[in-house]
Amino acid sequence: MRSTNILDEISDGKLYDIEDIVKADTCGCNGCNDCCCDVGELVVLTPFDIYEMVSYLGVEFDKLIGNKIELRKNNKISLPYLKMQDDNKNCSFLNEEGRCMIHSKRPNICRLFPLGRAYQDDTFKYFLQVGNCPKEDLKDVKVREWVGIENYDENKVFILEWHKFIKALGFRLKFVRDEKELEEINEVLLDSFYRLKVGEGENFYSVFFKDLPMIKSRLGII
C-alpha cells in the first residue's frame, strides 16, 4: 500500500476511478515476469487472496505456509506474504516456464499491477506506477477491465474494511508488550480470517462480514 503523498514521485500524478481509462494495458506480457521477481515484501495477502488460492488449489492454508507463502511481522501483526524462491527471488507460484500457476486467482495486488491503490477519505482510487513495468508503450484500458475482479463492489467494501481493521489492530498492538499475548492475538487473526470456512449457500464476503464484529470484540477492537 502506498499513500497519496508520494504520487508525484511514482505515478503520472493522477488518480483513477474504476470506470476511468488508464495507460496500463501490457497487451499480453509475452513471457515477461519481471513484476513477479523479488517482490516478497510488497505482496501482503488478504484473507480473500488466501481464500481464492486455497479454493483453486484444493489445499489448506497451512499447507501453503513455508512453501508458497511466508508469515511476516508488520507492526507486530503476523500476516502472510507471497514467498520468493531463495535462489532466484522469483515468486514461488511461477512454474518452470516462468508463468503464474494461479493466474486466474492471483492476489489482488498482482492483479492491479502496474496500478496501485491510494486510500483516502474512507475509499480508494488507483494510480499508475510509471516506469515500474519494463514493457514500453502501454495501451489505454478501462480500470475495471484491467483489474478484472468479480463482484467488484463487494470486493471493494471488503478491501476497505480490511484496510481499516488492520490499521485498528496495529494501533491496538502498540500497547501489547507481552510476547505470549501477541502470539495469541496473531493466532486468532490467522485462525479467524485466513482459515475461514465458507459453507454451502455462503460466499466469502457473507462469512467475513458475519464473523467480523465478533472477532473485533475478541481482539479488543472497537
mmCIF file of C-alpha atoms in Angstrom:
data_model
loop_
_atom_site.group_PDB
_atom_site.id
_atom_site.type_symbol
_atom_site.label_atom_id
_atom_site.label_comp_id
_atom_site.label_asym_id
_atom_site.label_seq_id
_atom_site.Cartn_x
_atom_site.Cartn_y
_atom_site.Cartn_z
ATOM 1 C CA MET A 1 0.000 0.000 0.000
ATOM 2 C CA ARG A 2 1.278 3.426 -0.893
ATOM 3 C CA SER A 3 -0.059 6.751 0.313
ATOM 4 C CA THR A 4 -1.005 9.619 -1.955
ATOM 5 C CA ASN A 5 1.766 11.902 -0.678
ATOM 6 C CA ILE A 6 4.279 10.133 -2.929
ATOM 7 C CA LEU A 7 2.104 10.020 -6.033
ATOM 8 C CA ASP A 8 4.117 12.668 -7.833
ATOM 9 C CA GLU A 9 7.254 10.552 -7.439
ATOM 10 C CA ILE A 10 5.922 7.188 -8.601
ATOM 11 C CA SER A 11 2.963 7.968 -10.865
ATOM 12 C CA ASP A 12 1.648 10.289 -13.522
ATOM 13 C CA GLY A 13 0.150 12.404 -10.716
ATOM 14 C CA LYS A 14 -3.407 11.288 -11.480
ATOM 15 C CA LEU A 15 -5.901 9.241 -9.530
ATOM 16 C CA TYR A 16 -8.221 6.924 -11.413
ATOM 17 C CA ASP A 17 -11.653 5.533 -10.581
ATOM 18 C CA ILE A 18 -12.948 2.160 -11.688
ATOM 19 C CA GLU A 19 -14.577 3.459 -14.890
ATOM 20 C CA ASP A 20 -11.647 5.661 -15.939
ATOM 21 C CA ILE A 21 -9.238 4.948 -18.776
ATOM 22 C CA VAL A 22 -5.574 4.472 -17.858
ATOM 23 C CA LYS A 23 -2.462 3.639 -19.874
ATOM 24 C CA ALA A 24 -1.759 0.318 -18.135
ATOM 25 C CA ASP A 25 -2.526 -2.432 -20.673
ATOM 26 C CA THR A 26 0.529 -4.594 -21.438
ATOM 27 C CA CYS A 27 -1.404 -6.322 -24.262
ATOM 28 C CA GLY A 28 -0.001 -9.598 -23.001
ATOM 29 C CA CYS A 29 3.267 -9.896 -21.124
ATOM 30 C CA ASN A 30 4.903 -12.032 -23.848
ATOM 31 C CA GLY A 31 6.753 -14.209 -21.360
ATOM 32 C CA CYS A 32 7.920 -11.366 -19.131
ATOM 33 C CA ASN A 33 7.603 -11.955 -15.388
ATOM 34 C CA ASP A 34 9.662 -9.008 -14.131
ATOM 35 C CA CYS A 35 6.873 -7.958 -11.747
ATOM 36 C CA CYS A 36 6.927 -11.455 -10.177
ATOM 37 C CA CYS A 37 10.560 -11.254 -9.080
ATOM 38 C CA ASP A 38 11.928 -10.038 -5.731
ATOM 39 C CA VAL A 39 8.631 -8.518 -4.529
ATOM 40 C CA GLY A 40 8.020 -10.675 -1.467
ATOM 41 C CA GLU A 41 7.993 -7.785 0.993
ATOM 42 C CA LEU A 42 5.412 -5.946 -1.141
ATOM 43 C CA VAL A 43 2.737 -8.588 -1.652
ATOM 44 C CA VAL A 44 0.895 -8.974 1.633
ATOM 45 C CA LEU A 45 -2.063 -11.313 1.213
ATOM 46 C CA THR A 46 -5.583 -10.564 2.378
ATOM 47 C CA PRO A 47 -7.991 -13.241 3.621
ATOM 48 C CA PHE A 48 -9.747 -13.026 0.245
ATOM 49 C CA ASP A 49 -6.466 -13.672 -1.585
ATOM 50 C CA ILE A 50 -5.857 -16.767 0.537
ATOM 51 C CA TYR A 51 -9.447 -17.962 0.136
ATOM 52 C CA GLU A 52 -9.117 -17.732 -3.649
ATOM 53 C CA MET A 53 -5.802 -19.596 -3.576
ATOM 54 C CA VAL A 54 -6.847 -22.476 -1.340
ATOM 55 C CA SER A 55 -10.166 -22.916 -3.148
ATOM 56 C CA TYR A 56 -8.422 -23.040 -6.508
ATOM 57 C CA LEU A 57 -5.591 -25.325 -5.411
ATOM 58 C CA GLY A 58 -7.717 -27.530 -3.151
ATOM 59 C CA VAL A 59 -5.316 -27.252 -0.213
ATOM 60 C CA GLU A 60 -5.483 -25.893 3.318
ATOM 61 C CA PHE A 61 -3.924 -22.530 4.229
ATOM 62 C CA ASP A 62 -1.328 -24.180 6.479
ATOM 63 C CA LYS A 63 -0.094 -26.365 3.621
ATOM 64 C CA LEU A 64 0.998 -23.215 1.775
ATOM 65 C CA ILE A 65 2.979 -21.759 4.687
ATOM 66 C CA GLY A 66 6.694 -22.220 4.205
ATOM 67 C CA ASN A 67 6.234 -23.495 0.677
ATOM 68 C CA LYS A 68 4.315 -20.852 -1.259
ATOM 69 C CA ILE A 69 3.757 -18.167 1.353
ATOM 70 C CA GLU A 70 5.555 -16.952 4.462
ATOM 71 C CA LEU A 71 4.398 -15.241 7.626
ATOM 72 C CA ARG A 72 5.995 -11.863 8.332
ATOM 73 C CA LYS A 73 5.571 -9.456 11.220
ATOM 74 C CA ASN A 74 4.434 -5.940 10.326
ATOM 75 C CA ASN A 75 3.716 -3.593 13.252
ATOM 76 C CA LYS A 76 3.540 -6.708 15.449
ATOM 77 C CA ILE A 77 0.885 -8.215 13.164
ATOM 78 C CA SER A 78 1.684 -11.602 11.657
ATOM 79 C CA LEU A 79 0.454 -11.655 8.056
ATOM 80 C CA PRO A 80 1.046 -13.948 5.059
ATOM 81 C CA TYR A 81 3.140 -12.712 2.153
ATOM 82 C CA LEU A 82 3.988 -14.263 -1.190
ATOM 83 C CA LYS A 83 7.196 -16.242 -0.787
ATOM 84 C CA MET A 84 10.097 -15.685 -3.162
ATOM 85 C CA GLN A 85 12.373 -18.592 -4.075
ATOM 86 C CA ASP A 86 15.725 -18.357 -2.283
ATOM 87 C CA ASP A 87 17.955 -18.835 -5.311
ATOM 88 C CA ASN A 88 16.411 -16.510 -7.908
ATOM 89 C CA LYS A 89 13.913 -14.442 -5.883
ATOM 90 C CA ASN A 90 11.101 -15.456 -8.241
ATOM 91 C CA CYS A 91 7.592 -15.879 -6.889
ATOM 92 C CA SER A 92 7.016 -19.414 -5.651
ATOM 93 C CA PHE A 93 3.887 -19.660 -7.817
ATOM 94 C CA LEU A 94 5.857 -19.381 -11.061
ATOM 95 C CA ASN A 95 6.219 -22.640 -12.981
ATOM 96 C CA GLU A 96 9.308 -23.813 -14.863
ATOM 97 C CA GLU A 97 8.301 -21.691 -17.850
ATOM 98 C CA GLY A 98 8.037 -18.616 -15.634
ATOM 99 C CA ARG A 99 4.244 -18.442 -15.843
ATOM 100 C CA CYS A 100 1.879 -17.976 -12.895
ATOM 101 C CA MET A 101 0.275 -21.211 -11.737
ATOM 102 C CA ILE A 102 -2.648 -19.377 -10.109
ATOM 103 C CA HIS A 103 -3.064 -16.600 -12.663
ATOM 104 C CA SER A 104 -6.883 -16.645 -12.666
ATOM 105 C CA LYS A 105 -6.871 -16.466 -8.838
ATOM 106 C CA ARG A 106 -3.758 -14.346 -8.322
ATOM 107 C CA PRO A 107 -3.677 -11.861 -5.410
ATOM 108 C CA ASN A 108 -5.369 -8.504 -5.880
ATOM 109 C CA ILE A 109 -2.058 -6.608 -5.716
ATOM 110 C CA CYS A 110 -0.680 -8.736 -8.556
ATOM 111 C CA ARG A 111 -3.904 -8.223 -10.486
ATOM 112 C CA LEU A 112 -3.609 -4.426 -10.248
ATOM 113 C CA PHE A 113 -0.025 -4.006 -11.473
ATOM 114 C CA PRO A 114 1.128 -1.564 -12.857
ATOM 115 C CA LEU A 115 -1.627 0.166 -10.902
ATOM 116 C CA GLY A 116 -1.616 0.716 -7.137
ATOM 117 C CA ARG A 117 -4.221 1.804 -4.614
ATOM 118 C CA ALA A 118 -4.304 5.209 -2.927
ATOM 119 C CA TYR A 119 -6.516 5.269 0.190
ATOM 120 C CA GLN A 120 -8.249 8.498 1.158
ATOM 121 C CA ASP A 121 -11.488 9.566 2.876
ATOM 122 C CA ASP A 122 -12.783 6.032 3.533
ATOM 123 C CA THR A 123 -12.367 4.978 -0.086
ATOM 124 C CA PHE A 124 -9.569 4.381 -2.545
ATOM 125 C CA LYS A 125 -8.666 5.184 -6.093
ATOM 126 C CA TYR A 126 -5.935 3.903 -8.351
ATOM 127 C CA PHE A 127 -2.638 5.370 -9.502
ATOM 128 C CA LEU A 128 -0.301 4.349 -12.300
ATOM 129 C CA GLN A 129 3.187 3.259 -11.217
ATOM 130 C CA VAL A 130 5.104 4.886 -14.038
ATOM 131 C CA GLY A 131 8.267 3.060 -15.084
ATOM 132 C CA ASN A 132 7.725 0.019 -12.870
ATOM 133 C CA CYS A 133 6.687 -2.176 -15.799
ATOM 134 C CA PRO A 134 9.595 -2.774 -18.212
ATOM 135 C CA LYS A 135 7.265 -3.043 -21.184
ATOM 136 C CA GLU A 136 7.168 0.118 -23.273
ATOM 137 C CA ASP A 137 4.158 1.791 -24.850
ATOM 138 C CA LEU A 138 1.404 0.533 -22.539
ATOM 139 C CA LYS A 139 -2.056 0.925 -24.057
ATOM 140 C CA ASP A 140 -5.236 2.570 -22.810
ATOM 141 C CA VAL A 141 -7.632 0.334 -20.903
ATOM 142 C CA LYS A 142 -10.586 0.866 -18.578
ATOM 143 C CA VAL A 143 -9.549 0.279 -14.955
ATOM 144 C CA ARG A 144 -12.465 -2.118 -14.393
ATOM 145 C CA GLU A 145 -11.393 -4.230 -17.365
ATOM 146 C CA TRP A 146 -7.750 -4.275 -16.305
ATOM 147 C CA VAL A 147 -8.437 -5.152 -12.664
ATOM 148 C CA GLY A 148 -10.908 -7.870 -13.681
ATOM 149 C CA ILE A 149 -12.253 -8.618 -10.201
ATOM 150 C CA GLU A 150 -15.581 -10.422 -9.998
ATOM 151 C CA ASN A 151 -18.201 -8.839 -7.723
ATOM 152 C CA TYR A 152 -16.127 -5.669 -7.698
ATOM 153 C CA ASP A 153 -18.427 -3.675 -5.395
ATOM 154 C CA GLU A 154 -18.404 -6.400 -2.725
ATOM 155 C CA ASN A 155 -14.664 -6.750 -3.091
ATOM 156 C CA LYS A 156 -14.114 -3.014 -2.656
ATOM 157 C CA VAL A 157 -16.203 -2.957 0.534
ATOM 158 C CA PHE A 158 -14.133 -5.860 1.849
ATOM 159 C CA ILE A 159 -10.800 -4.228 0.928
ATOM 160 C CA LEU A 160 -11.786 -1.001 2.691
ATOM 161 C CA GLU A 161 -12.998 -2.831 5.799
ATOM 162 C CA TRP A 162 -9.851 -4.963 5.928
ATOM 163 C CA HIS A 163 -7.639 -1.894 5.500
ATOM 164 C CA LYS A 164 -9.457 -0.206 8.395
ATOM 165 C CA PHE A 165 -9.317 -3.351 10.535
ATOM 166 C CA ILE A 166 -5.552 -3.812 10.075
ATOM 167 C CA LYS A 167 -4.914 -0.168 10.962
ATOM 168 C CA ALA A 168 -7.016 -0.532 14.123
ATOM 169 C CA LEU A 169 -5.287 -3.775 15.083
ATOM 170 C CA GLY A 170 -1.878 -2.170 14.556
ATOM 171 C CA PHE A 171 -2.845 0.645 16.920
ATOM 172 C CA ARG A 172 -4.174 -1.856 19.462
ATOM 173 C CA LEU A 173 -0.945 -3.877 19.401
ATOM 174 C CA LYS A 174 1.205 -0.832 20.116
ATOM 175 C CA PHE A 175 0.104 -1.231 23.724
ATOM 176 C CA VAL A 176 0.686 -5.001 23.909
ATOM 177 C CA ARG A 177 4.197 -5.896 25.045
ATOM 178 C CA ASP A 178 3.709 -9.402 26.350
ATOM 179 C CA GLU A 179 5.010 -11.838 23.707
ATOM 180 C CA LYS A 180 2.577 -14.584 24.667
ATOM 181 C CA GLU A 181 -0.392 -12.229 24.334
ATOM 182 C CA LEU A 182 0.883 -11.052 20.944
ATOM 183 C CA GLU A 183 1.220 -14.648 19.809
ATOM 184 C CA GLU A 184 -2.331 -15.436 20.934
ATOM 185 C CA ILE A 185 -3.765 -12.380 19.165
ATOM 186 C CA ASN A 186 -1.985 -13.250 15.939
ATOM 187 C CA GLU A 187 -3.212 -16.824 16.135
ATOM 188 C CA VAL A 188 -6.794 -15.572 16.499
ATOM 189 C CA LEU A 189 -6.232 -13.340 13.461
ATOM 190 C CA LEU A 190 -4.918 -16.172 11.293
ATOM 191 C CA ASP A 191 -7.430 -18.723 12.525
ATOM 192 C CA SER A 192 -10.443 -16.441 12.156
ATOM 193 C CA PHE A 193 -9.702 -14.864 8.777
ATOM 194 C CA TYR A 194 -7.114 -16.925 6.919
ATOM 195 C CA ARG A 195 -8.567 -20.313 7.859
ATOM 196 C CA LEU A 196 -12.071 -19.041 7.213
ATOM 197 C CA LYS A 197 -14.581 -21.735 6.242
ATOM 198 C CA VAL A 198 -17.303 -20.996 3.699
ATOM 199 C CA GLY A 199 -20.271 -23.337 3.804
ATOM 200 C CA GLU A 200 -22.789 -24.290 1.166
ATOM 201 C CA GLY A 201 -25.010 -21.366 0.223
ATOM 202 C CA GLU A 202 -22.473 -18.871 1.597
ATOM 203 C CA ASN A 203 -19.729 -16.857 -0.034
ATOM 204 C CA PHE A 204 -16.507 -15.380 1.299
ATOM 205 C CA TYR A 205 -17.948 -11.902 1.812
ATOM 206 C CA SER A 206 -21.050 -13.029 3.709
ATOM 207 C CA VAL A 207 -18.983 -15.141 6.111
ATOM 208 C CA PHE A 208 -16.332 -12.444 6.580
ATOM 209 C CA PHE A 209 -18.823 -9.725 7.495
ATOM 210 C CA LYS A 210 -20.882 -12.082 9.667
ATOM 211 C CA ASP A 211 -17.813 -13.004 11.731
ATOM 212 C CA LEU A 212 -16.088 -9.602 11.778
ATOM 213 C CA PRO A 213 -17.923 -7.980 14.748
ATOM 214 C CA MET A 214 -17.319 -10.983 16.997
ATOM 215 C CA ILE A 215 -13.633 -11.173 16.064
ATOM 216 C CA LYS A 216 -13.107 -7.436 16.582
ATOM 217 C CA SER A 217 -14.662 -7.758 20.027
ATOM 218 C CA ARG A 218 -12.481 -10.755 20.813
ATOM 219 C CA LEU A 219 -9.363 -8.803 19.807
ATOM 220 C CA GLY A 220 -10.354 -5.700 21.740
ATOM 221 C CA ILE A 221 -11.026 -3.518 18.698
ATOM 222 C CA ILE A 222 -13.879 -1.031 18.911
#
